[in-house]
Amino acid sequence: MKTLEEIHQIRTQKRKELELRTNAKADTREKHILVCHGTGCTSSKSPQIIENFRAILAEKGITHVRVIQTGCFGLCAKGPIVIIRPEDTFYSNVKPEDCEEIIQTHILEGNRVERLLCKDVDGSKVNRLDELAFYQKQERRALKNCGLIDPENIDEYIAFDGYLALERILREGISPEEVIDIIKKSGLRGRGGAGFPTGKKWELTKINEADQKYVVCNADEGDPGAFMDRSILEGDPHAVLEAMIIAGYAIGATKGFIYVRAEYPIAVHRFQIAINQAREYGILGKEILESHFDFDVEIRLGAGAFVCGEETALLESIEGKRGQPRVKPPYPAEKGLWGKPTLINNVETLANIAQIILKGPEWFSSIGTEGSKGTKVFALGGNVNNIGLVEVPMGTTLREIVYDIGGGIPGGRDFKAAQTGGPSGGCIPKEHLDIPIDYESIKTIGSMMGSGGLIVMDDTKCMVSLAKFYLEFTVSESCGKCTPCRIGTKRMLELLEKLCSGEGTELDLYKLEKLAINIQKSSICGLGQSAPNPVISTMKYFREEFREHAIAKECKTAECKALAKITIDPEKCKGCGLCQKGCPVQAIDGEAREKRVINQDKCIKCGTCLVSCPFHAIS
Amino acid sequence: MTENQSKVNENNQCNVCNTVTPFIKELCQTYLPQKDNLISMLNEVQEKFGYIPVEAQKGLSEYLQIPMAEIYGVITFYSRFTLEPKGKYTISVCLGTACFVKGSQKIMDRLTQKLGIEAGQTTEDGLFSIDETRCVGACGLAPVFTVNGEVHGRATVKMLDEVIDQLLAEEKASQ
């Protein structure tokens, strides 16, 4: 247990110690080697890098250099990432065997290791982190501590004003009503997807009287290809914990749960450490920070069910049952966990709370658009150069995210579409690249903000097969409670499979659309209601492609194997005849030493000729 | 089934009984007998044995006072829980969107073809299981597959072949 006085001392002392992290001109001999320890970099051996650095430093007896594991820097494609501060040198794609050279050349001789310096998309070397085009248009607020502090050390969080917001509230007598008022004024909306005003949600939960209320943090980030919440939990777990305590104070709850996917072992581990440390410091548990407020938090693990991201299904799962959604109303604010009023907020929403309290609602609402304030974190993935985690002010255009921050499409290919909102969202085609990303605008073009997955696709992707991919996901994740979702999505998938295998007809397109609208209208929960979105939006923007599949039986991208046309390029064909010999159905015509042609009526698209051609003339 | 084989099977099952029961006992000491602890406890059993043996279900049913049928319902609802033992090596191919867009379906196709089993199944020799997972969070390395949790990023069909061949060679050498 620490006294308030001791916590203040830690803050001042640590802040001084960590000055070199934020100030490149810090007057110190000390150096910090920051190594990303998020899931992305861990997968490419960053723990080994940390170990090697520490071993080498110990062996050489270097004491003025510390190695620190941090959360995600955002630029996952260039991982593992090593940053040396205060000078802010940015090394990318570092291997465990590079550690020796970094210590020798950079630390001991004072020269940069040129070959490891991060390169920008245009090939130029980047000396400092903030020189990268990737960071230019970003505004890191929810991610402010990710990559800056050691997430397993509460002192480092405290150093950067951690738990100061909580202290102000509890010690300076800010009433729960005032806290809710601040959040309402800020205009913060739920970052989990639907965008419900957060302050309003707090208020609704507060006004329902009960002997017990709960705060639940939704960290069941099920959207495949999205990893915002995971990165926040891995990089800055205390920010989420602090916000949960503040929320508990505001609505009158003394107990909180965080529901995390079991597939996120690092996030779970870090959050547990955060809980333990906070308890030790008297920030969690009884009489928090010497006040009269009690609050405690427990972790609950998910077990791989996408539907549990839906708030009522999540509550069922916390209660130990099958995660099937409840019929709403009553909403959780009225009857939630074990029938008690429950506040459910998403990780990224909570990551904004403490800063809003400290810096004021005006600070928060100073950026963003009319209806969507603040920033949004996106997990940028797919066919884009800078895959990673980005945080931009609301209202930034899709073009800026894909081209300025994301560095464009690899291989000089064309942008075809971007999918936001995962299996519940829709795709945004090229003609809408200049749309500002906020809750309202994105809805007008048939997609949704979603939790922040943003997958970019180039012109080699088939939209029919993409729609099929999402339906496969929904079918396997449908909980089975209501008929439209359980049976309807299965039927939709069958229609899409028909289209992809060349057996579809124009009538199927009509059936598909009709079924989609019926499922949207009649499903119980958000998962079912939004399941047809990927189909509806791809059919809206890529109607021609669907018609090609249905009528001309053609897939121009050749992703649908059954519809792919295998042809021989007459320019490259040397007439060797190897393809003819290998063809199991004699579908290749042409005499000896003549250029060969594929008879499309006979061809079964087995692909044997593709492999046998020594001149790569067949595609 | 010959008499000998059935004896072997019985022995195997008893081996499982012998380890499952003490483990459940231990588990019951760390968790309170509240119904909402079911999923957390199942997660621990799954982690420990790679599947949820029927003995474990019985043990939890008694301790938490939940009917076996309900426990079965929970196990089959969540994709992380399995009722069958997994192979020595579980190869999971990520079919999350980021990996899918980068061609992970091709990796999955090659894997099922090479091992002759479908996703969710285990080879007869008990060596390999195939899983499809939705996002392991290493989207920067897409496409990825994992072998017993170890991530292989920027995967190609060739790389997958090499990994499997190496595992097979190691198995052969150890026999």
JSON list of C-alpha atoms in Angstrom, two decimals, chain A residues 454-614:
[
{"chain": "A", "resi": 454, "resn": "LEU", "atom": "CA", "xyz": [-9.47, -1.23, -42.19]},
{"chain": "A", "resi": 455, "resn": "ILE", "atom": "CA", "xyz": [-8.48, -3.69, -44.87]},
{"chain": "A", "resi": 456, "resn": "VAL", "atom": "CA", "xyz": [-7.25, -2.36, -48.20]},
{"chain": "A", "resi": 457, "resn": "MET", "atom": "CA", "xyz": [-7.68, -4.42, -51.34]},
{"chain": "A", "resi": 458, "resn": "ASP", "atom": "CA", "xyz": [-5.93, -3.97, -54.67]},
{"chain": "A", "resi": 459, "resn": "ASP", "atom": "CA", "xyz": [-7.30, -4.72, -58.13]},
{"chain": "A", "resi": 460, "resn": "THR", "atom": "CA", "xyz": [-6.36, -8.40, -58.00]},
{"chain": "A", "resi": 461, "resn": "LYS", "atom": "CA", "xyz": [-9.12, -9.13, -55.47]},
{"chain": "A", "resi": 462, "resn": "CYS", "atom": "CA", "xyz": [-12.46, -10.57, -56.50]},
{"chain": "A", "resi": 463, "resn": "MET", "atom": "CA", "xyz": [-15.35, -8.89, -54.71]},
{"chain": "A", "resi": 464, "resn": "VAL", "atom": "CA", "xyz": [-17.69, -11.86, -55.04]},
{"chain": "A", "resi": 465, "resn": "SER", "atom": "CA", "xyz": [-15.21, -14.11, -53.34]},
{"chain": "A", "resi": 466, "resn": "LEU", "atom": "CA", "xyz": [-14.63, -11.44, -50.68]},
{"chain": "A", "resi": 467, "resn": "ALA", "atom": "CA", "xyz": [-18.37, -11.36, -49.97]},
{"chain": "A", "resi": 468, "resn": "LYS", "atom": "CA", "xyz": [-18.27, -15.15, -49.78]},
{"chain": "A", "resi": 469, "resn": "PHE", "atom": "CA", "xyz": [-15.37, -14.99, -47.34]},
{"chain": "A", "resi": 470, "resn": "TYR", "atom": "CA", "xyz": [-17.32, -12.75, -44.97]},
{"chain": "A", "resi": 471, "resn": "LEU", "atom": "CA", "xyz": [-20.42, -14.90, -45.21]},
{"chain": "A", "resi": 472, "resn": "GLU", "atom": "CA", "xyz": [-18.38, -17.98, -44.37]},
{"chain": "A", "resi": 473, "resn": "PHE", "atom": "CA", "xyz": [-17.26, -16.13, -41.28]},
{"chain": "A", "resi": 474, "resn": "THR", "atom": "CA", "xyz": [-20.78, -15.15, -40.28]},
{"chain": "A", "resi": 475, "resn": "VAL", "atom": "CA", "xyz": [-22.17, -18.62, -40.89]},
{"chain": "A", "resi": 476, "resn": "SER", "atom": "CA", "xyz": [-19.56, -20.19, -38.66]},
{"chain": "A", "resi": 477, "resn": "GLU", "atom": "CA", "xyz": [-20.00, -17.51, -35.98]},
{"chain": "A", "resi": 478, "resn": "SER", "atom": "CA", "xyz": [-23.79, -17.26, -35.96]},
{"chain": "A", "resi": 479, "resn": "CYS", "atom": "CA", "xyz": [-24.91, -18.30, -32.48]},
{"chain": "A", "resi": 480, "resn": "GLY", "atom": "CA", "xyz": [-28.01, -20.07, -33.75]},
{"chain": "A", "resi": 481, "resn": "LYS", "atom": "CA", "xyz": [-30.54, -18.32, -31.58]},
{"chain": "A", "resi": 482, "resn": "CYS", "atom": "CA", "xyz": [-32.64, -16.63, -34.25]},
{"chain": "A", "resi": 483, "resn": "THR", "atom": "CA", "xyz": [-33.73, -18.12, -37.57]},
{"chain": "A", "resi": 484, "resn": "PRO", "atom": "CA", "xyz": [-32.93, -15.32, -40.03]},
{"chain": "A", "resi": 485, "resn": "CYS", "atom": "CA", "xyz": [-29.28, -15.34, -39.04]},
{"chain": "A", "resi": 486, "resn": "ARG", "atom": "CA", "xyz": [-28.85, -19.07, -38.48]},
{"chain": "A", "resi": 487, "resn": "ILE", "atom": "CA", "xyz": [-30.54, -20.23, -41.69]},
{"chain": "A", "resi": 488, "resn": "GLY", "atom": "CA", "xyz": [-30.61, -17.07, -43.77]},
{"chain": "A", "resi": 489, "resn": "THR", "atom": "CA", "xyz": [-26.86, -16.48, -43.79]},
{"chain": "A", "resi": 490, "resn": "LYS", "atom": "CA", "xyz": [-26.31, -20.13, -44.71]},
{"chain": "A", "resi": 491, "resn": "ARG", "atom": "CA", "xyz": [-28.62, -19.74, -47.71]},
{"chain": "A", "resi": 492, "resn": "MET", "atom": "CA", "xyz": [-26.81, -16.55, -48.71]},
{"chain": "A", "resi": 493, "resn": "LEU", "atom": "CA", "xyz": [-23.50, -18.37, -48.55]},
{"chain": "A", "resi": 494, "resn": "GLU", "atom": "CA", "xyz": [-24.86, -21.13, -50.79]},
{"chain": "A", "resi": 495, "resn": "LEU", "atom": "CA", "xyz": [-25.92, -18.56, -53.36]},
{"chain": "A", "resi": 496, "resn": "LEU", "atom": "CA", "xyz": [-22.48, -16.97, -53.28]},
{"chain": "A", "resi": 497, "resn": "GLU", "atom": "CA", "xyz": [-20.83, -20.37, -53.63]},
{"chain": "A", "resi": 498, "resn": "LYS", "atom": "CA", "xyz": [-22.98, -20.97, -56.70]},
{"chain": "A", "resi": 499, "resn": "LEU", "atom": "CA", "xyz": [-21.84, -17.68, -58.18]},
{"chain": "A", "resi": 500, "resn": "CYS", "atom": "CA", "xyz": [-18.18, -18.41, -57.50]},
{"chain": "A", "resi": 501, "resn": "SER", "atom": "CA", "xyz": [-18.36, -21.86, -59.03]},
{"chain": "A", "resi": 502, "resn": "GLY", "atom": "CA", "xyz": [-20.01, -20.66, -62.21]},
{"chain": "A", "resi": 503, "resn": "GLU", "atom": "CA", "xyz": [-23.42, -22.16, -61.52]},
{"chain": "A", "resi": 504, "resn": "GLY", "atom": "CA", "xyz": [-25.11, -18.91, -60.58]},
{"chain": "A", "resi": 505, "resn": "THR", "atom": "CA", "xyz": [-27.82, -17.15, -62.56]},
{"chain": "A", "resi": 506, "resn": "GLU", "atom": "CA", "xyz": [-29.18, -13.64, -62.70]},
{"chain": "A", "resi": 507, "resn": "LEU", "atom": "CA", "xyz": [-32.08, -14.80, -60.55]},
{"chain": "A", "resi": 508, "resn": "ASP", "atom": "CA", "xyz": [-29.60, -15.69, -57.79]},
{"chain": "A", "resi": 509, "resn": "LEU", "atom": "CA", "xyz": [-28.48, -12.06, -57.64]},
{"chain": "A", "resi": 510, "resn": "TYR", "atom": "CA", "xyz": [-32.05, -11.02, -57.03]},
{"chain": "A", "resi": 511, "resn": "LYS", "atom": "CA", "xyz": [-32.57, -13.73, -54.40]},
{"chain": "A", "resi": 512, "resn": "LEU", "atom": "CA", "xyz": [-29.34, -12.74, -52.68]},
{"chain": "A", "resi": 513, "resn": "GLU", "atom": "CA", "xyz": [-30.39, -9.12, -52.37]},
{"chain": "A", "resi": 514, "resn": "LYS", "atom": "CA", "xyz": [-33.87, -9.92, -51.14]},
{"chain": "A", "resi": 515, "resn": "LEU", "atom": "CA", "xyz": [-32.62, -12.37, -48.55]},
{"chain": "A", "resi": 516, "resn": "ALA", "atom": "CA", "xyz": [-30.00, -9.88, -47.38]},
{"chain": "A", "resi": 517, "resn": "ILE", "atom": "CA", "xyz": [-32.62, -7.23, -46.69]},
{"chain": "A", "resi": 518, "resn": "ASN", "atom": "CA", "xyz": [-34.84, -9.70, -44.85]},
{"chain": "A", "resi": 519, "resn": "ILE", "atom": "CA", "xyz": [-32.01, -10.80, -42.58]},
{"chain": "A", "resi": 520, "resn": "GLN", "atom": "CA", "xyz": [-31.13, -7.17, -41.86]},
{"chain": "A", "resi": 521, "resn": "LYS", "atom": "CA", "xyz": [-34.68, -6.46, -40.81]},
{"chain": "A", "resi": 522, "resn": "SER", "atom": "CA", "xyz": [-35.49, -9.54, -38.78]},
{"chain": "A", "resi": 523, "resn": "SER", "atom": "CA", "xyz": [-32.41, -10.68, -36.82]},
{"chain": "A", "resi": 524, "resn": "ILE", "atom": "CA", "xyz": [-32.31, -10.24, -33.05]},
{"chain": "A", "resi": 525, "resn": "CYS", "atom": "CA", "xyz": [-28.84, -8.82, -32.54]},
{"chain": "A", "resi": 526, "resn": "GLY", "atom": "CA", "xyz": [-26.29, -6.61, -34.21]},
{"chain": "A", "resi": 527, "resn": "LEU", "atom": "CA", "xyz": [-24.36, -9.54, -35.63]},
{"chain": "A", "resi": 528, "resn": "GLY", "atom": "CA", "xyz": [-27.33, -10.83, -37.60]},
{"chain": "A", "resi": 529, "resn": "GLN", "atom": "CA", "xyz": [-28.62, -7.41, -38.60]},
{"chain": "A", "resi": 530, "resn": "SER", "atom": "CA", "xyz": [-25.26, -6.43, -40.00]},
{"chain": "A", "resi": 531, "resn": "ALA", "atom": "CA", "xyz": [-24.22, -9.80, -41.43]},
{"chain": "A", "resi": 532, "resn": "PRO", "atom": "CA", "xyz": [-25.53, -9.02, -44.94]},
{"chain": "A", "resi": 533, "resn": "ASN", "atom": "CA", "xyz": [-23.68, -5.66, -45.10]},
{"chain": "A", "resi": 534, "resn": "PRO", "atom": "CA", "xyz": [-20.59, -6.96, -46.94]},
{"chain": "A", "resi": 535, "resn": "VAL", "atom": "CA", "xyz": [-22.83, -8.50, -49.60]},
{"chain": "A", "resi": 536, "resn": "ILE", "atom": "CA", "xyz": [-25.11, -5.50, -49.96]},
{"chain": "A", "resi": 537, "resn": "SER", "atom": "CA", "xyz": [-22.24, -3.05, -50.26]},
{"chain": "A", "resi": 538, "resn": "THR", "atom": "CA", "xyz": [-20.19, -5.12, -52.70]},
{"chain": "A", "resi": 539, "resn": "MET", "atom": "CA", "xyz": [-23.29, -5.69, -54.82]},
{"chain": "A", "resi": 540, "resn": "LYS", "atom": "CA", "xyz": [-23.97, -1.97, -54.79]},
{"chain": "A", "resi": 541, "resn": "TYR", "atom": "CA", "xyz": [-20.52, -0.90, -55.92]},
{"chain": "A", "resi": 542, "resn": "PHE", "atom": "CA", "xyz": [-19.38, -3.90, -57.93]},
{"chain": "A", "resi": 543, "resn": "ARG", "atom": "CA", "xyz": [-22.65, -4.95, -59.54]},
{"chain": "A", "resi": 544, "resn": "GLU", "atom": "CA", "xyz": [-20.90, -5.50, -62.86]},
{"chain": "A", "resi": 545, "resn": "GLU", "atom": "CA", "xyz": [-18.54, -8.02, -61.27]},
{"chain": "A", "resi": 546, "resn": "PHE", "atom": "CA", "xyz": [-21.44, -9.98, -59.80]},
{"chain": "A", "resi": 547, "resn": "ARG", "atom": "CA", "xyz": [-23.15, -9.98, -63.20]},
{"chain": "A", "resi": 548, "resn": "GLU", "atom": "CA", "xyz": [-20.00, -11.23, -64.87]},
{"chain": "A", "resi": 549, "resn": "HIS", "atom": "CA", "xyz": [-19.95, -14.14, -62.44]},
{"chain": "A", "resi": 550, "resn": "ALA", "atom": "CA", "xyz": [-23.64, -14.89, -62.93]},
{"chain": "A", "resi": 551, "resn": "ILE", "atom": "CA", "xyz": [-24.11, -14.35, -66.64]},
{"chain": "A", "resi": 552, "resn": "ALA", "atom": "CA", "xyz": [-20.78, -14.42, -68.47]},
{"chain": "A", "resi": 553, "resn": "LYS", "atom": "CA", "xyz": [-19.38, -17.00, -65.99]},
{"chain": "A", "resi": 554, "resn": "GLU", "atom": "CA", "xyz": [-16.22, -15.03, -65.76]},
{"chain": "A", "resi": 555, "resn": "CYS", "atom": "CA", "xyz": [-13.99, -13.92, -62.90]},
{"chain": "A", "resi": 556, "resn": "LYS", "atom": "CA", "xyz": [-11.56, -11.34, -64.20]},
{"chain": "A", "resi": 557, "resn": "THR", "atom": "CA", "xyz": [-9.24, -11.63, -61.23]},
{"chain": "A", "resi": 558, "resn": "ALA", "atom": "CA", "xyz": [-9.08, -15.44, -61.59]},
{"chain": "A", "resi": 559, "resn": "GLU", "atom": "CA", "xyz": [-9.62, -15.78, -57.83]},
{"chain": "A", "resi": 560, "resn": "CYS", "atom": "CA", "xyz": [-12.69, -17.92, -58.41]},
{"chain": "A", "resi": 561, "resn": "LYS", "atom": "CA", "xyz": [-10.86, -20.89, -59.80]},
{"chain": "A", "resi": 562, "resn": "ALA", "atom": "CA", "xyz": [-13.84, -22.43, -61.54]},
{"chain": "A", "resi": 563, "resn": "LEU", "atom": "CA", "xyz": [-14.41, -19.24, -63.50]},
{"chain": "A", "resi": 564, "resn": "ALA", "atom": "CA", "xyz": [-10.81, -18.48, -64.27]},
{"chain": "A", "resi": 565, "resn": "LYS", "atom": "CA", "xyz": [-9.90, -18.58, -67.94]},
{"chain": "A", "resi": 566, "resn": "ILE", "atom": "CA", "xyz": [-6.51, -20.09, -68.61]},
{"chain": "A", "resi": 567, "resn": "THR", "atom": "CA", "xyz": [-4.92, -18.63, -71.72]},
{"chain": "A", "resi": 568, "resn": "ILE", "atom": "CA", "xyz": [-1.59, -18.87, -73.50]},
{"chain": "A", "resi": 569, "resn": "ASP", "atom": "CA", "xyz": [0.23, -15.66, -74.31]},
{"chain": "A", "resi": 570, "resn": "PRO", "atom": "CA", "xyz": [1.15, -16.03, -78.02]},
{"chain": "A", "resi": 571, "resn": "GLU", "atom": "CA", "xyz": [4.08, -13.62, -77.57]},
{"chain": "A", "resi": 572, "resn": "LYS", "atom": "CA", "xyz": [5.75, -15.85, -75.01]},
{"chain": "A", "resi": 573, "resn": "CYS", "atom": "CA", "xyz": [4.80, -19.28, -76.39]},
{"chain": "A", "resi": 574, "resn": "LYS", "atom": "CA", "xyz": [7.72, -21.00, -78.15]},
{"chain": "A", "resi": 575, "resn": "GLY", "atom": "CA", "xyz": [5.65, -23.95, -79.35]},
{"chain": "A", "resi": 576, "resn": "CYS", "atom": "CA", "xyz": [7.49, -26.58, -77.32]},
{"chain": "A", "resi": 577, "resn": "GLY", "atom": "CA", "xyz": [4.31, -28.56, -76.69]},
{"chain": "A", "resi": 578, "resn": "LEU", "atom": "CA", "xyz": [5.04, -29.48, -73.07]},
{"chain": "A", "resi": 579, "resn": "CYS", "atom": "CA", "xyz": [1.65, -28.15, -72.00]},
{"chain": "A", "resi": 580, "resn": "GLN", "atom": "CA", "xyz": [-0.08, -30.30, -74.59]},
{"chain": "A", "resi": 581, "resn": "LYS", "atom": "CA", "xyz": [1.63, -33.45, -73.32]},
{"chain": "A", "resi": 582, "resn": "GLY", "atom": "CA", "xyz": [0.60, -32.80, -69.75]},
{"chain": "A", "resi": 583, "resn": "CYS", "atom": "CA", "xyz": [-3.02, -31.85, -70.37]},
{"chain": "A", "resi": 584, "resn": "PRO", "atom": "CA", "xyz": [-5.28, -34.60, -69.03]},
{"chain": "A", "resi": 585, "resn": "VAL", "atom": "CA", "xyz": [-8.24, -33.68, -71.22]},
{"chain": "A", "resi": 586, "resn": "GLN", "atom": "CA", "xyz": [-6.49, -32.82, -74.51]},
{"chain": "A", "resi": 587, "resn": "ALA", "atom": "CA", "xyz": [-7.76, -29.28, -74.36]},
{"chain": "A", "resi": 588, "resn": "ILE", "atom": "CA", "xyz": [-4.68, -27.73, -75.97]},
{"chain": "A", "resi": 589, "resn": "ASP", "atom": "CA", "xyz": [-4.62, -27.43, -79.73]},
{"chain": "A", "resi": 590, "resn": "GLY", "atom": "CA", "xyz": [-1.70, -26.77, -82.09]},
{"chain": "A", "resi": 591, "resn": "GLU", "atom": "CA", "xyz": [0.81, -28.66, -84.24]},
{"chain": "A", "resi": 592, "resn": "ALA", "atom": "CA", "xyz": [4.48, -29.26, -83.47]},
{"chain": "A", "resi": 593, "resn": "ARG", "atom": "CA", "xyz": [6.54, -26.05, -83.13]},
{"chain": "A", "resi": 594, "resn": "GLU", "atom": "CA", "xyz": [3.39, -23.95, -83.58]},
{"chain": "A", "resi": 595, "resn": "LYS", "atom": "CA", "xyz": [1.98, -21.65, -80.97]},
{"chain": "A", "resi": 596, "resn": "ARG", "atom": "CA", "xyz": [-0.56, -23.50, -78.81]},
{"chain": "A", "resi": 597, "resn": "VAL", "atom": "CA", "xyz": [-4.12, -22.42, -77.97]},
{"chain": "A", "resi": 598, "resn": "ILE", "atom": "CA", "xyz": [-6.38, -23.61, -75.15]},
{"chain": "A", "resi": 599, "resn": "ASN", "atom": "CA", "xyz": [-9.77, -24.91, -76.14]},
{"chain": "A", "resi": 600, "resn": "GLN", "atom": "CA", "xyz": [-11.93, -23.28, -73.44]},
{"chain": "A", "resi": 601, "resn": "ASP", "atom": "CA", "xyz": [-14.81, -25.71, -73.94]},
{"chain": "A", "resi": 602, "resn": "LYS", "atom": "CA", "xyz": [-12.66, -28.68, -73.00]},
{"chain": "A", "resi": 603, "resn": "CYS", "atom": "CA", "xyz": [-10.46, -27.04, -70.34]},
{"chain": "A", "resi": 604, "resn": "ILE", "atom": "CA", "xyz": [-11.15, -28.17, -66.77]},
{"chain": "A", "resi": 605, "resn": "LYS", "atom": "CA", "xyz": [-8.84, -25.55, -65.20]},
{"chain": "A", "resi": 606, "resn": "CYS", "atom": "CA", "xyz": [-6.75, -28.11, -63.43]},
{"chain": "A", "resi": 607, "resn": "GLY", "atom": "CA", "xyz": [-3.68, -25.91, -63.74]},
{"chain": "A", "resi": 608, "resn": "THR", "atom": "CA", "xyz": [-1.30, -28.65, -64.93]},
{"chain": "A", "resi": 609, "resn": "CYS", "atom": "CA", "xyz": [-0.20, -26.59, -67.92]},
{"chain": "A", "resi": 610, "resn": "LEU", "atom": "CA", "xyz": [0.52, -23.56, -65.74]},
{"chain": "A", "resi": 611, "resn": "VAL", "atom": "CA", "xyz": [3.27, -25.46, -63.98]},
{"chain": "A", "resi": 612, "resn": "SER", "atom": "CA", "xyz": [4.62, -27.27, -67.01]},
{"chain": "A", "resi": 613, "resn": "CYS", "atom": "CA", "xyz": [5.31, -24.20, -69.19]},
{"chain": "A", "resi": 614, "resn": "PRO", "atom": "CA", "xyz": [9.03, -23.32, -69.01]}
]
